[in-house]
GROMACS .gro file of N, CA and C in nm:
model
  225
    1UNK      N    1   0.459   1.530   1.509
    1UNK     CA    2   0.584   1.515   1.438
    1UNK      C    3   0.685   1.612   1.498
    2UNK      N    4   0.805   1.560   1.501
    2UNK     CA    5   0.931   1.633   1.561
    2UNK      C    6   0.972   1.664   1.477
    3UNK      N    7   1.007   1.849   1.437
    3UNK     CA    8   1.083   1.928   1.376
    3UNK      C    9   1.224   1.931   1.392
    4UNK      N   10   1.324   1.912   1.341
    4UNK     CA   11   1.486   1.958   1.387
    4UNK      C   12   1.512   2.002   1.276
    5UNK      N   13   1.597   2.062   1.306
    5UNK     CA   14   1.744   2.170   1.210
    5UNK      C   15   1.880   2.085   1.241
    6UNK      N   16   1.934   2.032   1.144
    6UNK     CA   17   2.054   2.025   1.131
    6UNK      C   18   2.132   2.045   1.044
    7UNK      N   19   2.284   2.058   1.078
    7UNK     CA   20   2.392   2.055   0.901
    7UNK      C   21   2.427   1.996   0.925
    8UNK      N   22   2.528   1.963   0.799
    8UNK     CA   23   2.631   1.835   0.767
    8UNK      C   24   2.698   1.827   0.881
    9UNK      N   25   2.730   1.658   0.905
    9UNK     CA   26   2.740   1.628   1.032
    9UNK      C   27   2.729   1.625   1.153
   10UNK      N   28   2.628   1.684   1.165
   10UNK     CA   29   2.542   1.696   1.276
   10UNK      C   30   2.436   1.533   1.287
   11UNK      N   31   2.434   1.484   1.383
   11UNK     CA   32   2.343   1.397   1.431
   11UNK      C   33   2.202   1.436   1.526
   12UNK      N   34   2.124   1.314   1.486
   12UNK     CA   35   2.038   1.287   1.629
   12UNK      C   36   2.043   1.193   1.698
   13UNK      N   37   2.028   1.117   1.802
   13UNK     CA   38   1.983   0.995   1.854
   13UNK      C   39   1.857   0.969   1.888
   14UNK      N   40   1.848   0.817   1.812
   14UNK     CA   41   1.669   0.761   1.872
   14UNK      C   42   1.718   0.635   1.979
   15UNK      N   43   1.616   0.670   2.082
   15UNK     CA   44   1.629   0.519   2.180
   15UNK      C   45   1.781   0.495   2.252
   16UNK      N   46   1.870   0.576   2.184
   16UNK     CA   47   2.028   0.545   2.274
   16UNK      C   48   2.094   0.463   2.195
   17UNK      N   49   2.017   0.435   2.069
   17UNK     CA   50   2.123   0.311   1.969
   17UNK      C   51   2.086   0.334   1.841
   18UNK      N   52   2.040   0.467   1.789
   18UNK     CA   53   2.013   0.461   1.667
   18UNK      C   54   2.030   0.642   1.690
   19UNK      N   55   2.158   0.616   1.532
   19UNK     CA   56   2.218   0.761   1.496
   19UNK      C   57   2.170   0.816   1.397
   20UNK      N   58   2.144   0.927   1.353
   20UNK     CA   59   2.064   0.950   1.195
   20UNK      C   60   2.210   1.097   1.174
   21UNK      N   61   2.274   1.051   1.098
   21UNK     CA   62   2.383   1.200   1.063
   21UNK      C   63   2.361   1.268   0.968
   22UNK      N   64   2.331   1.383   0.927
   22UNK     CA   65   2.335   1.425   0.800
   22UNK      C   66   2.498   1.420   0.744
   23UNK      N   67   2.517   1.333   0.656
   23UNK     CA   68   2.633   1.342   0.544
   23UNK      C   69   2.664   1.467   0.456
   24UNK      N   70   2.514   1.472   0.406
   24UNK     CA   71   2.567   1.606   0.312
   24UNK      C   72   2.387   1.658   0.233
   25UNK      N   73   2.406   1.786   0.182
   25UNK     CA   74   2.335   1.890   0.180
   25UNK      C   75   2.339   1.914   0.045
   26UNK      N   76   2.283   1.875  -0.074
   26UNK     CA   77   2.333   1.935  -0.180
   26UNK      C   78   2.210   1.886  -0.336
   27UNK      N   79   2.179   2.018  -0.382
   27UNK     CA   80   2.092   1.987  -0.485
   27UNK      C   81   1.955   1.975  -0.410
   28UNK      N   82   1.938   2.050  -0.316
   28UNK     CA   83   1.758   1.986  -0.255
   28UNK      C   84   1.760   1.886  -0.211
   29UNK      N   85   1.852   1.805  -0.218
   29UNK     CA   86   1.871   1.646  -0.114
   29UNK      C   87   1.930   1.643  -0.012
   30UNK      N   88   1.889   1.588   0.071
   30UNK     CA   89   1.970   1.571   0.213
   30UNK      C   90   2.019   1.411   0.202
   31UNK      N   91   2.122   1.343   0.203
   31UNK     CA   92   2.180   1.280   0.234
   31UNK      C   93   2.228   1.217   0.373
   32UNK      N   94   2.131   1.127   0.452
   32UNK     CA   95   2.172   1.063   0.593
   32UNK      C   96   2.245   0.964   0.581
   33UNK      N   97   2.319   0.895   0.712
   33UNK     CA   98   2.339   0.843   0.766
   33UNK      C   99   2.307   0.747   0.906
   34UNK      N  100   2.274   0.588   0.865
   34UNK     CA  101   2.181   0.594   0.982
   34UNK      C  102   2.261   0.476   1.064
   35UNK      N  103   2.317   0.483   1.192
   35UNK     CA  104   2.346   0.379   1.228
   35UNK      C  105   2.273   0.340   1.363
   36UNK      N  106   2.261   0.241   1.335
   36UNK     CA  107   2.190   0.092   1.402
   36UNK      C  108   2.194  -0.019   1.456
   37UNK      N  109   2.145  -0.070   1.499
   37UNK     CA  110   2.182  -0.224   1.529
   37UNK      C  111   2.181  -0.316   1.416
   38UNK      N  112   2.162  -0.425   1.387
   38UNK     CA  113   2.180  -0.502   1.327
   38UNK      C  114   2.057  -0.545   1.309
   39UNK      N  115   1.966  -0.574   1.364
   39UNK     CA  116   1.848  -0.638   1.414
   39UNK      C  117   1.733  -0.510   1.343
   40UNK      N  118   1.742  -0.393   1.371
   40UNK     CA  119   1.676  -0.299   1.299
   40UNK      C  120   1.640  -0.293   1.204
   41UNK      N  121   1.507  -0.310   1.102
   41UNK     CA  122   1.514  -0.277   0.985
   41UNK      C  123   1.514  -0.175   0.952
   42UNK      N  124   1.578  -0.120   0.855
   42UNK     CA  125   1.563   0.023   0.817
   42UNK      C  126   1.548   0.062   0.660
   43UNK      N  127   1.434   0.101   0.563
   43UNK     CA  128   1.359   0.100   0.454
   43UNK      C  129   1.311   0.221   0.432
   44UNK      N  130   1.325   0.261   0.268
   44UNK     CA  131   1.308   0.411   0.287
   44UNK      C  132   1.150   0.352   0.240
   45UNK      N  133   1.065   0.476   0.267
   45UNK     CA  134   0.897   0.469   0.293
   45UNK      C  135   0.866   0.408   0.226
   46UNK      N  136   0.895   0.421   0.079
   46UNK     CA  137   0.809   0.320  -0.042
   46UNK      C  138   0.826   0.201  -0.019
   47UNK      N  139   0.935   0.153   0.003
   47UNK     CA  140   0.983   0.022  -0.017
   47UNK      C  141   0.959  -0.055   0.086
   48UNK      N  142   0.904   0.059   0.227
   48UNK     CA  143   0.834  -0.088   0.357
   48UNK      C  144   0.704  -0.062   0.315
   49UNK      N  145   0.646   0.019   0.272
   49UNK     CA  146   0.507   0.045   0.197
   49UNK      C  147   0.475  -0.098   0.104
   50UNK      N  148   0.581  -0.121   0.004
   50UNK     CA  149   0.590  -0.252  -0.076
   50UNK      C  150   0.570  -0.385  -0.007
   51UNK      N  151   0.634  -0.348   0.090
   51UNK     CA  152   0.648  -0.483   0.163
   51UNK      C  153   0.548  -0.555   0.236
   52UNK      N  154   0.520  -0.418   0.323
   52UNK     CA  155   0.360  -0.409   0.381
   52UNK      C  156   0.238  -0.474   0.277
   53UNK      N  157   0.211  -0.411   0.144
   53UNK     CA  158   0.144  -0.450   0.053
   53UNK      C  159   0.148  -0.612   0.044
   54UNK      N  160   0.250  -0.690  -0.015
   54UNK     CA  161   0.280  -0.750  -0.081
   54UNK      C  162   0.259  -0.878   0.063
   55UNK      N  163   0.272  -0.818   0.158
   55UNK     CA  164   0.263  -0.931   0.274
   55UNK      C  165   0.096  -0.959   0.363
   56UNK      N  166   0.056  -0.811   0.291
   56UNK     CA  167  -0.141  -0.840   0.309
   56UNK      C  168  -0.210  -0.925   0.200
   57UNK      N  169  -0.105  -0.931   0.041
   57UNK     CA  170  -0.159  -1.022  -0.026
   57UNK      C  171  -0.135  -1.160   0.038
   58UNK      N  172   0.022  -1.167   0.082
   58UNK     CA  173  -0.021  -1.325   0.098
   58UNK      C  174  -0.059  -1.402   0.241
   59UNK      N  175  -0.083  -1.295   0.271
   59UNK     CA  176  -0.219  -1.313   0.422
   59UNK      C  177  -0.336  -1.353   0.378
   60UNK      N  178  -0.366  -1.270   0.288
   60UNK     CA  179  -0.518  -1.314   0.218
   60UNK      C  180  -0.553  -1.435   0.105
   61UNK      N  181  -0.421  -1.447   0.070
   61UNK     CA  182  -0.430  -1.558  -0.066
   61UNK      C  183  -0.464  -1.647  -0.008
   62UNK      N  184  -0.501  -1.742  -0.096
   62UNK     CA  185  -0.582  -1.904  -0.103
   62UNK      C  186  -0.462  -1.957  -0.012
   63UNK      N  187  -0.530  -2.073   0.083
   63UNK     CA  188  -0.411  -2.183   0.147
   63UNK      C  189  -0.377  -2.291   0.037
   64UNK      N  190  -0.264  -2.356   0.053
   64UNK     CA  191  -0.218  -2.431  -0.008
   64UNK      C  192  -0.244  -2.556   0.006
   65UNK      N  193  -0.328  -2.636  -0.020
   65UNK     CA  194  -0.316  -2.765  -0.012
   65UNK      C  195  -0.220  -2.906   0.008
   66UNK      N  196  -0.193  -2.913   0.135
   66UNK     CA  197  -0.095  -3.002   0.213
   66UNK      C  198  -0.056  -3.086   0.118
   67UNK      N  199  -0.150  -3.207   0.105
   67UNK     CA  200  -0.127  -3.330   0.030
   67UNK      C  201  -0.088  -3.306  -0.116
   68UNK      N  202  -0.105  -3.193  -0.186
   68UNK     CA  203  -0.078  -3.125  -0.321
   68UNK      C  204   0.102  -3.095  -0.320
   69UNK      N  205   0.107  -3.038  -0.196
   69UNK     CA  206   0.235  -3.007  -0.135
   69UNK      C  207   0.318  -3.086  -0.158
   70UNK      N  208   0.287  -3.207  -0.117
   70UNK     CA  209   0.374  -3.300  -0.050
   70UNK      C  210   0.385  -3.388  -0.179
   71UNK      N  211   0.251  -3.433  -0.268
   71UNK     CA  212   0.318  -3.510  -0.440
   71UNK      C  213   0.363  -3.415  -0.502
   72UNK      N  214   0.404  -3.298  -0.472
   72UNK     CA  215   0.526  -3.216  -0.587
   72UNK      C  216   0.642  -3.287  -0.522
   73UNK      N  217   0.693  -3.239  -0.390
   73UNK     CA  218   0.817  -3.274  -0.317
   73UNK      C  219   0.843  -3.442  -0.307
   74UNK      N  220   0.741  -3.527  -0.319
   74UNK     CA  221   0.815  -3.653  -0.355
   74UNK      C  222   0.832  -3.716  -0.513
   75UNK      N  223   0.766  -3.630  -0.631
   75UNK     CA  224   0.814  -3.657  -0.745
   75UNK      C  225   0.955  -3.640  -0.764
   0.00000   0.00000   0.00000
């Protein structure tokens, strides 16, 4: 893991296209700024943690039955 020190407004760069700024400093919170491409996802830990989860369930769930499929969508 990479250690840095920064203050408000101070940046880093990752890769040559991704900025992380600190905004602001206040109450034990650090406040970033992250700019990116467009194409990047960017998720604070829990919430790609969620995602991650929620996308091994439906890797693992039961397949769906085609022909079951298909008499919902033509009723």
């Amino acid at each position: 893991m990479l250690i840095l020190t920064r203050k408000t407004n101070e940046s880093i760069i990752i890769n040559d296209n991704i900025e992380i700024v600190v905004v602001g400093i206040e109450d034990g919170k650090v406040k970033l700024g992250i700019k990116a491409p467009k194409e990047v996802d960017i998720h604070r830990k829990e919430v790609y943690e969620t995602i991650q989860e929620e996308n091994r369930q439906a890797a693992n769930s039961k397949s769906i039955d085609i022909d079951l499929l298909k008499d919902f969508f033509n009723k």
